[in-house]
Structure formats: C-alpha cells, structure tokens
Tab-separated table of C-alpha atoms and ligand atoms in Angstrom:
chain	number	residue	atom	x	y	z
A	1	MET	CA	147.961	79.570	100.124
A	2	ALA	CA	146.609	80.352	96.685
A	3	THR	CA	145.642	84.073	96.385
A	4	THR	CA	143.483	85.279	93.325
A	5	ALA	CA	143.786	88.790	92.376
A	6	PHE	CA	140.707	90.678	93.356
A	7	GLU	CA	138.768	92.016	90.407
A	8	PRO	CA	136.117	94.472	91.387
A	9	ARG	CA	132.584	94.135	90.016
A	10	ILE	CA	130.967	97.334	89.241
A	11	VAL	CA	127.293	97.428	88.328
A	12	ALA	CA	126.905	100.515	85.942
A	13	PHE	CA	123.233	102.237	85.591
A	14	PHE	CA	123.530	104.347	82.337
A	15	CYS	CA	120.922	106.786	80.962
A	16	ASN	CA	119.776	105.563	77.471
A	17	TRP	CA	120.064	109.217	76.074
A	18	CYS	CA	123.682	110.110	77.151
A	19	THR	CA	125.898	107.767	79.085
A	20	TYR	CA	124.644	104.501	77.360
A	21	THR	CA	125.127	106.157	73.869
A	22	ALA	CA	128.713	107.275	75.018
A	23	SER	CA	129.568	103.506	76.155
A	24	ASP	CA	128.375	102.634	72.592
A	25	LEU	CA	130.527	105.072	71.074
A	26	ALA	CA	133.450	104.123	73.312
A	27	GLY	CA	132.732	100.377	71.871
A	28	THR	CA	132.592	101.545	68.294
A	29	ALA	CA	135.649	103.748	68.620
A	30	ARG	CA	137.529	100.700	70.142
A	31	LEU	CA	138.173	102.448	73.207
A	32	ALA	CA	139.953	99.685	75.561
A	33	TYR	CA	138.671	99.741	79.218
A	34	GLU	CA	138.509	97.418	82.371
A	35	PRO	CA	135.619	94.970	81.674
A	36	THR	CA	134.555	95.431	85.232
A	37	ALA	CA	131.210	97.160	84.843
A	38	PRO	CA	128.258	95.351	83.166
A	39	VAL	CA	125.912	98.200	81.914
A	40	ILE	CA	122.272	98.263	82.965
A	41	ARG	CA	120.521	100.801	80.628
A	42	VAL	CA	117.861	102.797	81.963
A	43	MET	CA	115.861	105.443	80.334
A	44	CYS	CA	116.906	108.093	82.570
A	45	SER	CA	119.356	108.542	85.784
A	46	GLY	CA	116.345	109.501	87.501
A	47	ARG	CA	114.967	105.856	87.219
A	48	VAL	CA	117.645	104.613	89.479
A	49	ASP	CA	115.833	103.909	92.573
A	50	PRO	CA	118.185	104.020	95.778
A	51	GLN	CA	117.131	100.476	96.588
A	52	PHE	CA	118.825	99.521	93.289
A	53	VAL	CA	122.044	100.800	94.500
A	54	LEU	CA	121.630	99.090	97.852
A	55	LYS	CA	120.372	95.836	96.327
A	56	ALA	CA	123.651	95.891	94.161
A	57	LEU	CA	126.057	96.112	97.027
A	58	GLN	CA	123.921	93.505	99.128
A	59	GLU	CA	124.007	91.028	96.085
A	60	GLY	CA	127.830	91.309	95.820
A	61	ALA	CA	128.638	94.584	93.707
A	62	ASP	CA	131.952	96.091	94.875
A	63	GLY	CA	130.795	99.465	93.387
A	64	VAL	CA	127.887	100.984	91.705
A	65	LEU	CA	128.043	103.841	89.093
A	66	ILE	CA	125.080	105.846	87.761
A	67	GLY	CA	125.882	107.838	84.442
A	68	GLY	CA	123.391	110.545	83.340
A	69	CYS	CA	122.900	113.577	81.000
A	70	HIS	CA	124.692	116.686	81.950
A	71	PRO	CA	122.464	119.299	84.142
A	72	GLY	CA	120.193	120.788	81.814
A	73	ASP	CA	120.308	118.123	79.162
A	74	CYS	CA	118.034	115.570	80.643
A	75	HIS	CA	115.696	114.171	77.839
A	76	TYR	CA	112.902	114.273	80.815
A	77	GLN	CA	113.808	118.036	81.794
A	78	GLU	CA	114.210	117.390	85.482
A	79	GLY	CA	115.244	113.754	86.008
A	80	ASN	CA	118.874	114.123	86.557
A	81	TYR	CA	118.249	116.991	89.148
A	82	LYS	CA	116.338	114.355	90.887
A	83	THR	CA	119.125	112.026	90.536
A	84	LEU	CA	121.579	114.447	91.917
A	85	ARG	CA	119.281	115.114	95.175
A	86	ARG	CA	118.802	111.443	95.723
A	87	PHE	CA	122.524	110.778	95.311
A	88	ARG	CA	123.755	113.515	97.733
A	89	LEU	CA	121.149	112.130	100.312
A	90	LEU	CA	122.064	108.517	99.505
A	91	LYS	CA	125.794	109.258	100.015
A	92	ARG	CA	125.132	110.402	103.636
A	93	ILE	CA	123.198	107.276	104.314
A	94	LEU	CA	126.018	105.050	102.855
A	95	SER	CA	128.842	106.673	104.705
A	96	GLN	CA	126.705	105.918	108.069
A	97	PHE	CA	126.581	102.235	106.797
A	98	GLY	CA	130.283	102.398	106.401
A	99	VAL	CA	130.396	102.621	102.476
A	100	GLU	CA	133.390	104.400	101.367
A	101	ASP	CA	132.957	107.331	99.143
A	102	GLU	CA	134.511	105.848	96.031
A	103	ARG	CA	132.229	102.729	95.769
A	104	VAL	CA	129.158	104.725	94.769
A	105	ARG	CA	129.581	107.316	92.108
A	106	LEU	CA	127.519	109.678	89.837
A	107	GLU	CA	128.782	110.798	86.605
A	108	TRP	CA	127.271	113.083	83.945
A	109	ILE	CA	128.518	111.960	80.632
A	110	SER	CA	126.994	113.098	77.374
A	111	ALA	CA	126.718	110.756	74.196
A	112	SER	CA	129.611	112.159	72.794
A	113	GLU	CA	132.055	111.392	75.535
A	114	GLY	CA	133.160	108.009	74.768
A	115	ASP	CA	136.489	108.494	76.370
A	116	ARG	CA	135.037	109.590	79.740
A	117	VAL	CA	133.299	106.429	79.952
A	118	GLN	CA	136.709	104.677	79.504
A	119	HIS	CA	138.334	107.112	82.007
A	120	VAL	CA	135.708	106.877	84.590
A	121	ILE	CA	135.349	103.109	84.493
A	122	ASN	CA	139.217	102.684	84.546
A	123	GLU	CA	139.583	105.124	87.365
A	124	MET	CA	136.897	103.558	89.265
A	125	THR	CA	138.101	100.032	88.955
A	126	ASP	CA	141.512	101.143	90.108
A	127	GLN	CA	140.076	102.727	93.219
A	128	LEU	CA	138.042	99.754	94.087
A	129	ARG	CA	141.097	97.679	93.637
A	130	LYS	CA	142.551	99.236	96.257
A	131	LEU	CA	139.477	99.299	98.547
A	132	GLY	CA	139.150	95.578	98.285
A	133	PRO	CA	135.981	93.857	98.089
A	134	TRP	CA	132.807	95.263	99.809
A	135	HIS	CA	131.732	92.070	101.273
A	136	ALA	CA	133.614	91.141	104.687
A	137	ARG	CA	137.332	90.554	103.817
A	138	SER	CA	138.406	87.866	106.209
B	1	MET	CA	84.796	71.054	127.216
B	2	ALA	CA	87.412	70.955	124.507
B	3	GLU	CA	90.783	72.156	125.648
B	4	LYS	CA	91.253	75.894	124.933
B	5	PRO	CA	94.309	76.909	122.360
B	6	LYS	CA	97.240	77.463	124.043
B	7	VAL	CA	99.314	80.918	123.664
B	8	ALA	CA	102.489	82.186	124.641
B	9	PHE	CA	103.886	85.756	124.866
B	10	TYR	CA	107.358	86.234	124.801
B	11	TRP	CA	109.801	89.310	124.825
B	12	CYS	CA	113.176	89.837	123.612
B	13	ALA	CA	115.179	92.958	123.110
B	14	SER	CA	112.138	95.042	123.811
B	15	CYS	CA	111.010	97.912	125.945
B	16	GLY	CA	107.857	96.411	127.459
B	17	GLY	CA	105.628	98.765	125.335
B	18	CYS	CA	104.480	95.609	123.448
B	19	GLU	CA	103.453	93.971	126.672
B	20	GLU	CA	101.520	97.174	127.514
B	21	ALA	CA	99.721	96.977	124.366
B	22	VAL	CA	98.487	93.464	124.943
B	23	VAL	CA	97.004	95.195	128.258
B	24	ASP	CA	95.735	98.062	126.353
B	25	LEU	CA	93.135	95.541	124.856
B	26	GLU	CA	91.370	96.634	127.915
B	27	GLU	CA	88.173	94.533	128.477
B	28	GLN	CA	88.868	92.653	125.251
B	29	ILE	CA	91.586	90.960	127.102
B	30	LEU	CA	89.094	89.206	129.310
B	31	LYS	CA	87.735	87.599	126.130
B	32	VAL	CA	91.217	86.486	125.327
B	33	VAL	CA	91.689	84.966	128.638
B	34	ASP	CA	88.324	83.305	128.140
B	35	ALA	CA	89.018	81.795	124.921
B	36	VAL	CA	92.703	80.807	125.373
B	37	ASP	CA	94.856	79.332	127.881
B	38	ILE	CA	98.111	81.548	128.312
B	39	VAL	CA	101.082	79.137	129.007
B	40	LEU	CA	103.850	81.758	128.933
B	41	TRP	CA	103.976	85.549	129.594
B	42	PRO	CA	107.109	86.555	131.523
B	43	VAL	CA	105.899	90.203	132.365
B	44	ALA	CA	102.693	89.060	133.824
B	45	LEU	CA	102.842	85.680	135.054
B	46	ASP	CA	105.555	83.233	136.415
B	47	PHE	CA	106.710	80.488	134.296
B	48	LYS	CA	109.906	78.777	133.624
B	49	ARG	CA	111.804	77.717	130.843
B	50	ARG	CA	111.494	74.194	131.765
B	51	ASP	CA	107.770	74.367	131.756
B	52	ILE	CA	107.790	75.050	128.059
B	53	GLU	CA	110.813	72.759	127.442
B	54	ALA	CA	108.274	70.176	128.959
B	55	MET	CA	105.522	70.800	126.442
B	56	PRO	CA	105.122	68.478	123.482
B	57	ASP	CA	106.272	70.089	120.129
B	58	GLN	CA	103.387	72.096	118.143
B	59	SER	CA	101.303	72.203	121.220
B	60	ILE	CA	100.944	75.760	121.565
B	61	ALA	CA	98.813	77.438	119.115
B	62	VAL	CA	100.402	80.728	118.704
B	63	ALA	CA	103.572	82.426	120.236
B	64	PHE	CA	103.546	86.437	120.147
B	65	ILE	CA	107.056	87.236	120.346
B	66	ASN	CA	108.056	90.772	120.594
B	67	GLY	CA	111.583	92.633	120.727
B	68	GLY	CA	114.701	92.242	118.508
B	69	ILE	CA	117.191	89.334	118.839
B	70	ARG	CA	120.452	90.562	120.307
B	71	MET	CA	121.734	87.789	122.634
B	72	SER	CA	122.376	84.096	122.784
B	73	GLU	CA	119.489	83.461	125.267
B	74	GLN	CA	116.969	85.224	123.241
B	75	GLU	CA	118.006	83.009	120.218
B	76	GLU	CA	117.474	79.964	122.143
B	77	TRP	CA	114.182	80.957	123.412
B	78	VAL	CA	112.775	81.838	120.090
B	79	HIS	CA	114.222	78.451	118.578
B	80	MET	CA	112.255	76.602	121.382
B	81	LEU	CA	109.182	78.597	120.730
B	82	ARG	CA	109.253	77.978	117.011
B	83	LYS	CA	109.296	74.110	117.956
B	84	LYS	CA	106.538	74.282	120.447
B	85	ALA	CA	104.026	76.665	118.436
B	86	ARG	CA	101.960	76.003	115.226
B	87	ILE	CA	102.123	79.891	114.364
B	88	VAL	CA	104.883	82.433	115.404
B	89	VAL	CA	103.886	86.101	115.298
B	90	ALA	CA	106.576	88.764	115.161
B	91	PHE	CA	104.738	91.228	117.373
B	92	GLY	CA	105.694	94.798	116.987
B	93	ALA	CA	108.430	96.727	115.102
B	94	CYS	CA	111.361	95.349	116.971
B	95	ALA	CA	110.534	91.615	116.189
B	96	HIS	CA	109.150	92.764	112.670
B	97	LEU	CA	111.992	94.917	111.567
B	98	GLY	CA	114.549	95.093	114.361
B	99	GLY	CA	113.078	98.422	115.696
B	100	ILE	CA	114.549	101.024	118.120
B	101	PRO	CA	117.250	98.521	119.440
B	102	GLY	CA	118.170	97.681	115.908
B	103	LEU	CA	119.707	101.256	115.727
B	104	ALA	CA	122.378	99.582	117.489
B	105	ASN	CA	123.455	98.221	114.231
B	106	LEU	CA	125.263	101.410	113.520
B	107	ALA	CA	127.756	100.516	116.293
B	108	ASP	CA	129.012	97.089	117.460
B	109	ARG	CA	129.508	95.258	120.492
B	110	ARG	CA	132.701	96.802	121.331
B	111	ARG	CA	131.457	100.375	120.931
B	112	ILE	CA	128.186	99.560	122.870
B	113	PHE	CA	130.326	98.226	125.790
B	114	ASP	CA	132.834	100.764	125.732
B	115	THR	CA	130.171	103.595	125.948
B	116	VAL	CA	128.100	101.916	128.401
B	117	TYR	CA	130.829	100.370	130.822
B	118	ARG	CA	133.797	102.773	130.123
B	119	GLU	CA	133.036	106.137	128.947
B	120	VAL	CA	129.439	107.327	130.299
B	121	PRO	CA	129.859	109.887	133.001
B	122	THR	CA	127.313	108.101	135.191
B	123	GLN	CA	129.321	104.924	135.354
B	124	GLU	CA	129.655	103.817	138.871
B	125	GLY	CA	132.139	101.127	140.199
B	126	GLN	CA	135.315	100.409	137.957
B	127	PRO	CA	135.043	101.886	134.565
B	128	GLY	CA	136.043	99.399	131.985
B	129	THR	CA	134.379	96.172	134.045
B	130	PHE	CA	132.813	94.254	131.150
B	131	PRO	CA	130.054	91.706	131.625
B	132	GLN	CA	131.566	88.204	130.962
B	133	GLU	CA	129.901	85.031	129.474
B	134	SER	CA	131.694	83.151	132.094
B	135	SER	CA	133.182	84.110	135.367
B	136	GLU	CA	133.996	82.353	138.704
B	137	PRO	CA	133.756	84.478	141.644
B	138	ASP	CA	134.310	82.952	144.949
B	139	GLY	CA	134.698	79.625	142.824
B	140	ASN	CA	131.068	79.615	141.706
B	141	ARG	CA	130.876	79.549	138.026
B	142	LEU	CA	128.378	82.200	136.863
B	143	ALA	CA	127.292	82.566	133.251
B	144	LEU	CA	125.731	85.590	131.050
B	145	PRO	CA	124.112	85.249	127.756
B	146	ALA	CA	126.548	86.407	124.782
B	147	PHE	CA	125.751	89.775	123.376
B	148	TRP	CA	125.821	89.794	119.789
B	149	ASP	CA	127.620	92.335	117.380
B	150	GLU	CA	124.072	93.004	115.844
B	151	VAL	CA	120.537	93.141	116.531
B	152	LYS	CA	118.219	90.828	114.119
B	153	ALA	CA	114.724	90.959	113.357
B	154	LEU	CA	112.946	87.922	114.284
B	155	ASP	CA	112.563	86.295	111.081
B	156	GLN	CA	116.316	86.743	110.440
B	157	VAL	CA	116.649	83.932	113.248
B	158	ILE	CA	113.458	81.817	112.812
B	159	ASP	CA	110.722	81.204	110.537
B	160	VAL	CA	107.995	83.594	111.136
B	161	ASP	CA	104.345	83.191	110.053
B	162	TYR	CA	102.828	86.586	110.461
B	163	TYR	CA	103.763	90.107	111.294
B	164	LEU	CA	101.891	92.526	113.830
B	165	PRO	CA	103.509	95.878	112.778
B	166	GLY	CA	103.757	99.185	114.784
B	167	CYS	CA	105.349	100.254	117.849
B	168	ALA	CA	103.602	99.019	119.414
B	169	PRO	CA	101.064	97.242	117.484
B	170	PRO	CA	97.559	99.019	117.922
B	171	PRO	CA	95.085	97.042	119.995
B	172	LYS	CA	92.561	97.001	117.250
B	173	LEU	CA	95.107	95.013	114.887
B	174	ILE	CA	96.106	92.961	117.785
B	175	TRP	CA	92.609	91.919	118.577
B	176	GLY	CA	92.056	91.272	114.943
B	177	ALA	CA	95.065	89.072	114.769
B	178	ILE	CA	93.691	87.104	117.773
B	179	GLU	CA	90.182	86.727	116.390
B	180	ALA	CA	91.550	85.523	112.997
B	181	ILE	CA	93.893	82.726	114.599
B	182	LEU	CA	90.932	81.705	117.054
B	183	THR	CA	88.570	81.338	113.954
B	184	GLY	CA	91.199	80.068	111.418
B	185	ALA	CA	90.517	82.873	109.151
B	186	LEU	CA	94.213	83.572	108.400
B	187	PRO	CA	95.797	85.345	105.414
B	188	PRO	CA	98.603	83.566	103.657
B	189	LYS	CA	101.599	82.734	105.504
B	190	GLY	CA	104.201	85.619	105.674
B	191	ALA	CA	101.518	88.188	105.679
B	192	VAL	CA	101.897	91.592	107.521
B	193	LEU	CA	98.320	91.991	109.428
B	194	SER	CA	97.818	95.350	108.632
B	195	PRO	CA	96.339	97.236	105.171
B	196	ASN	CA	98.854	97.313	102.490
B	197	LYS	CA	98.559	100.955	101.581
B	198	ALA	CA	100.346	104.111	102.628
B	199	CYS	CA	100.182	105.834	106.176
B	200	CYS	CA	99.192	109.107	104.089
B	201	ASP	CA	96.045	107.441	102.450
B	202	ASP	CA	94.558	107.228	105.860
B	203	CYS	CA	95.788	110.891	107.181
B	204	PRO	CA	93.458	113.362	108.247
B	205	ARG	CA	95.963	115.946	106.764
B	206	LYS	CA	96.205	114.242	103.296
B	207	ASP	CA	94.113	116.683	101.549
B	208	SER	CA	96.389	119.536	102.413
B	209	LYS	CA	99.427	117.552	100.794
B	210	PRO	CA	99.808	119.365	97.267
B	211	ASP	CA	100.646	117.567	94.291
B	212	LYS	CA	104.141	119.273	94.019
B	213	ILE	CA	106.237	120.325	96.829
B	214	GLU	CA	109.493	122.178	96.595
B	215	LEU	CA	111.377	122.525	100.239
B	216	THR	CA	113.849	125.035	100.931
B	217	GLU	CA	114.334	124.246	104.471
B	218	ILE	CA	113.745	121.120	106.345
B	219	LYS	CA	112.169	121.589	109.824
B	220	ARG	CA	112.461	119.260	112.954
B	221	PRO	CA	109.890	119.015	115.777
B	222	ALA	CA	112.542	119.765	118.414
B	223	THR	CA	113.133	123.144	116.714
B	224	HIS	CA	109.589	124.173	114.873
B	225	VAL	CA	106.106	124.117	116.096
B	226	ALA	CA	104.185	122.339	113.394
B	227	ASP	CA	100.882	123.741	112.067
B	228	PRO	CA	98.297	121.528	113.513
B	229	ASP	CA	96.360	121.056	110.189
B	230	LEU	CA	98.784	121.247	107.381
B	231	CYS	CA	100.602	118.117	106.109
B	232	PHE	CA	104.051	117.778	107.537
B	233	LEU	CA	105.834	117.141	104.425
B	234	ALA	CA	104.168	120.218	102.889
B	235	GLN	CA	105.549	122.165	106.025
B	236	GLY	CA	109.167	120.736	105.536
B	237	PHE	CA	109.159	118.228	108.367
B	238	VAL	CA	110.378	114.594	107.673
B	239	CYS	CA	107.294	112.802	107.703
B	240	LEU	CA	107.457	109.141	106.747
B	241	GLY	CA	103.788	108.641	105.850
B	242	PRO	CA	104.543	108.121	101.923
B	243	ALA	CA	106.967	105.204	102.874
B	244	THR	CA	104.956	103.767	105.624
B	245	ARG	CA	102.127	101.088	106.000
B	246	SER	CA	98.885	102.314	107.190
B	247	GLY	CA	96.634	100.608	110.052
B	248	CYS	CA	97.962	102.461	113.087
B	249	GLY	CA	94.942	104.936	113.085
B	250	ASN	CA	97.545	107.791	112.600
B	251	PRO	CA	98.019	108.708	116.439
B	252	CYS	CA	101.206	110.566	115.811
B	253	ILE	CA	99.579	112.906	113.099
B	254	GLU	CA	96.774	113.450	115.869
B	255	GLY	CA	99.320	114.396	118.416
B	256	ASN	CA	100.910	116.957	115.870
B	257	MET	CA	103.899	114.650	115.333
B	258	PRO	CA	105.228	113.647	111.940
B	259	CYS	CA	105.026	109.740	111.351
B	260	ARG	CA	108.392	108.284	112.064
B	261	GLY	CA	107.765	104.987	109.996
B	262	CYS	CA	107.046	102.500	112.799
B	263	MET	CA	104.353	100.299	110.816
B	264	GLY	CA	107.129	99.444	108.202
B	265	PRO	CA	107.242	99.465	104.530
B	266	MET	CA	104.431	98.133	102.494
B	267	ASP	CA	104.808	95.022	100.610
B	268	ASP	CA	107.330	94.689	97.641
B	269	VAL	CA	109.629	97.286	99.374
B	270	PHE	CA	112.906	96.192	100.057
B	271	ASP	CA	114.174	99.044	102.153
B	272	GLN	CA	112.013	101.329	103.824
B	273	GLY	CA	114.622	103.985	104.439
B	274	ALA	CA	115.731	103.947	100.845
B	275	LYS	CA	112.004	104.176	99.635
B	276	PHE	CA	111.445	107.280	101.901
B	277	LEU	CA	114.913	108.715	100.693
B	278	SER	CA	113.917	108.492	97.124
B	279	ALA	CA	110.461	110.259	97.663
B	280	PHE	CA	111.762	112.969	99.869
B	281	ALA	CA	114.718	113.773	97.747
B	282	SER	CA	112.083	114.457	94.934
B	283	ILE	CA	110.444	117.186	96.809
B	284	LEU	CA	113.530	119.229	97.581
B	285	ALA	CA	113.993	122.379	95.699
B	286	PRO	CA	117.534	123.036	95.143
B	287	LYS	CA	119.345	122.010	92.034
B	288	THR	CA	123.054	122.366	92.601
B	289	GLU	CA	125.263	120.183	94.604
B	290	ALA	CA	126.047	122.970	97.145
B	291	GLU	CA	122.562	123.978	97.771
B	292	ILE	CA	121.563	120.439	98.010
B	293	ASP	CA	124.259	119.952	100.754
B	294	ARG	CA	123.131	122.949	102.423
B	295	LEU	CA	119.673	121.768	103.146
B	296	LEU	CA	120.601	118.213	103.867
B	297	ASP	CA	122.829	119.255	106.572
B	298	GLN	CA	119.579	119.957	108.297
B	299	ILE	CA	119.013	116.131	108.743
B	300	PRO	CA	121.476	115.568	111.217
B	301	ASP	CA	121.091	111.691	111.337
B	302	PRO	CA	119.474	110.314	108.200
B	303	VAL	CA	119.971	106.681	108.956
B	304	GLY	CA	118.447	107.295	112.262
B	305	THR	CA	115.661	109.259	110.836
B	306	PHE	CA	114.884	107.148	107.773
B	307	TYR	CA	115.531	103.815	109.177
B	308	ARG	CA	114.342	104.397	112.796
B	309	PHE	CA	112.546	101.160	112.919
B	310	SER	CA	113.962	99.162	110.192
B	311	LEU	CA	117.641	99.078	110.175
B	312	PRO	CA	118.014	95.561	110.788
B	313	LYS	CA	115.719	94.445	107.911
B	314	SER	CA	117.427	97.263	105.590
B	315	LEU	CA	119.188	95.710	102.494
B	316	LEU	CA	122.521	96.430	104.185
B	317	HIS	CA	121.322	95.373	107.770
B	318	ARG	CA	123.928	97.070	109.627
B	319	ARG	CA	127.029	99.477	109.354
B	320	ARG	CA	129.732	97.384	107.949
B	321	PRO	CA	132.011	95.744	110.648
B	322	GLY	CA	135.393	97.473	110.627
B	323	ALA	CA	134.192	100.113	108.529
B	324	THR	CA	136.714	103.361	108.423
B	325	VAL	CA	134.340	105.851	107.030
C	401	SF4	S1	107.997	97.573	119.064
C	401	SF4	FE1	107.950	99.621	120.233
C	401	SF4	S2	106.702	98.879	121.945
C	401	SF4	FE2	107.312	97.017	121.070
C	401	SF4	S3	109.184	96.515	122.158
C	401	SF4	FE3	109.876	97.536	120.369
C	401	SF4	S4	109.961	99.627	121.127
C	401	SF4	FE4	108.974	98.652	122.549
C	402	SF4	S1	103.252	113.122	104.674
C	402	SF4	FE1	102.687	112.887	106.705
C	402	SF4	S2	101.284	114.592	107.115
C	402	SF4	FE2	101.384	114.513	105.031
C	402	SF4	S3	99.584	113.096	104.059
C	402	SF4	FE3	101.395	111.845	104.560
C	402	SF4	S4	101.135	110.984	106.603
C	402	SF4	FE4	99.935	113.177	106.668
C	403	SF4	S1	101.762	107.799	112.424
C	403	SF4	FE1	103.809	106.591	111.714
C	403	SF4	S2	105.056	106.493	113.548
C	403	SF4	FE2	102.952	107.019	114.364
C	403	SF4	S3	101.856	105.109	114.934
C	403	SF4	FE3	101.499	105.620	112.677
C	403	SF4	S4	103.152	104.450	111.303
C	403	SF4	FE4	103.861	104.461	113.632
C	404	FES	S1	117.486	111.189	80.168
C	404	FES	FE1	119.600	111.109	80.816
C	404	FES	S2	119.617	111.833	82.962
C	404	FES	FE2	117.515	112.050	82.343
C-alpha cells in the first residue's frame, strides 16, 4: 500500500499594510519557510468574512491563517478589533463543528516582522501535519 | 372539461407545521381544491405508495415536499416524486435548509440512538434496545427504514425547482406560489419564492435601529423581557433579521420575539450563520480578547442560535464525524 506523506494546505489571508508586507520582507530577506500557505492579500484583516474561512475549509484547505496589524495599528483604525471579535465568535462555532483549535489561527504581524511570518507558518504546518487533513480521513 | 393539474404534498422529517400551513390557507384552500386534483397528501388523505408508483412519469404538475431528509424511506419517496412531478417545490425551512431537525447534524446517529434509546430517564422497556433495519420476531421478517448519520435539505438529495421558505411558510407566499404555478407565471428555476431583501427592511422596529450599536451585554428572551418597540439588536438580543430574508410578515417581532432566521439567507449568501456572526460581532463593544470572551459566554449555543434553521445547508453541513473537540 503506497502512502504519500500528507502535506497540509493552509489558506492565508494577510492584510496589505502589515502581514502581507512582512511576508514580502521574509522573501527579500530569504527566510526559508514551508511552502504550505499561499497568501491572499486583503486590504485589512477586517475584510475577512467568516464565510471565507468556512469556504476554504469546505473546499479542501486543512487550515486557515489570518494576519493583521497589531491592535491600535490598523490602517482603518478599528478593522482589526472587528476581526478579533469575529474570530473569537467564529472559533466557538468552529469547535461545535468539530474543527480543532490549531486549524484556524489569527496573528498580529507588523510589516517589520518577517521572521514572525516564517515562525507562524512553520509552526502551523507542523501542527497540521500532526492533526492530519481536515477532510474525512479514511 | 380539461383535466385539472395534479398536485402532491409530501412530508419527510417534519413537525406537521407545514401541513398546518396549507390548512391555514383557510377559504383559499377551497380555491386550490377547485383548481387542482390532489393526488397525494398523507396527513389528510389516504393514498398508498403504489398509487403514486403507478402514475406515469411527469404526470404530476407540482410536488410540494416538506421536511428534511434523514431516512432511506424519505429518500426513496422524494426520488420517486421527482420522477413523477414536473415541478418540485421545497416547502418550508426543513426542506429548504434542513431546518430544526437539521440541528441533529451536531450529533450523529449513534449519539442520537444512545440518547433516545439508552440514556433518557423516561426510557421504558429495556434501555439499549435499538431499532433494527431488519429483524425476525417469531419468524416474520420485519424491515425499518435506515436512519442516516445526518439530515439533508431536499436539494442535497434531489433536484429542486423552487423554494418556499419559512417555518412554516406564510399562507400569503404559499398562495402566491400556487397561483404562479397555475398561471405559469414562474420565476427562473432555483428561485426562493420570497423577496430578496433583509427581514430588517420590513421590520416595524427598523426606525429604532441605530446606525451604530455597541453591545456590552447579550440578553436572551428566557432571561430578559424585551421592550416592545425597540430594535432587538439595539437592546442586546440576538435578532437574525439582518441576515434573514424577508416575506414572513414579521410575526415574531409582532409577538415581541426576536427573529430566529427561519426564512433563510438572501441570495448570494453561502452561509447564513456566518453571515449573521459577522454582522453581530461588529456591534459588540469590547476590544480585548478577555472582555470579548466574557461577553460571548452569554451565547451558550452559537451554532444552535445562528444556524437554527440552516445547519445542513451551511458550508460545513455538520459536525465532523469522529471529531474530538
Ligand atoms: S419548516 Fe417548520 S413547520 Fe415546516 S416541518 Fe419544518 S419545523 Fe415544521
Ligand atoms: S435587528 Fe431585528 S428588531 Fe432590529 S430592525 Fe432588524 S429585524 Fe427588526
Ligand atoms: S421574524 Fe424571523 S423567525 Fe420569525 S417568521 Fe420571520 S424570518 Fe422567521
Ligand atoms: S489594515 Fe491591517 S488589520 Fe486593518
């Protein structure tokens, strides 16, 4: 029986003003990290509709990562507070749906924290490898 | 006289309220009876499965099917009705979205059987005696339909032409649908037969809904008496009006109960619960994780509250089988 090693797929929604810039910085600084998280750039973490997260899981993602500016630093003032409130409520719903805590993550990463992008994606990839795919393991 | 169009009513995992809704057409039901030939209506008239089986395919003008689908027998019936009917209407929230029975998708067949046949204190007979799909008491073989692990909305089982939303659909919409079918004035296939705008737009309290709400407390009808005139959300009650389709006539609001979302989402919304969640989280006041969590503790069952009628049609459909969290 052939088994292919499971490689998690993470959908990353990064805010244009901070986390996306940080991932750019990680690139120019040639920080190596897992190629598991294609990034979708959004103008603010507050743009991430909870439906996007569920849709990603439904369509086969094993995890979802949302990156935004640190509290107080949102380019649109309040966007990331809204994100935090939605996220805390979404997490409660996800756990009722049986989604493990590690699969959906929110991180505040400023434009200068390229190493943090590297660390978070590596760590999350590792955790998801242990958890296995989101869709029915048979 | 030309033959009258044939109409079928059928029920699956339902409460009977949708049947009641047809009776609630009152004298208009006589017009229906005049205009059509009812060939199937298990709640009111005695027809057998073989009567329908014997009918030619496509010979029924319209089948109104209510209830969610959770058993093999229901699946067989709706497949048969799909063959026999030219138009299938998902009638009521349960057929449209999975409805109240669909909340069972937070559990699975085993959990449900354990609760019902083993754990409930009112269990009589021998706890742990489960229904069997096949058994042979005294040498007679008996069969029961298979009970599924999950509840499905009608369009997750067969092709559906139209949806009559609501728990139960309001008589005005039912009559409108029947008229449209009889006169051939139907919208494009797949339409939900109710206006595509938010419940808030028709709400008698909408003028008291402020532009900006900042909640520091979440109230429940079980623990707080609501002001009879003010917008529920502004008072701190969970009211699904912003994420729910209009057309019901706002009976709950009139009865001083917040909207629970039975008309389902508007077009272009994938997931009614997430849509509401998004709007609701935006009107909470706290900004720190600890304060937000303290406020959210006041919603004991978020899935049951936000997906009360729509869990099977949500993006994730159900709690993941075998989940450990
Ligand atoms: S939609 Fe409501 S009234 Fe109709 S069967 Fe379902 S629970 Fe009953
Ligand atoms: S939130 Fe509820 S009470 Fe307020 S306007 Fe909308 S439907 Fe009416
Ligand atoms: S107010 Fe809400 S819950 Fe009540 S009938 Fe209308 S849509 Fe359904
Ligand atoms: S602009 Fe970065 S979180 Fe709002």
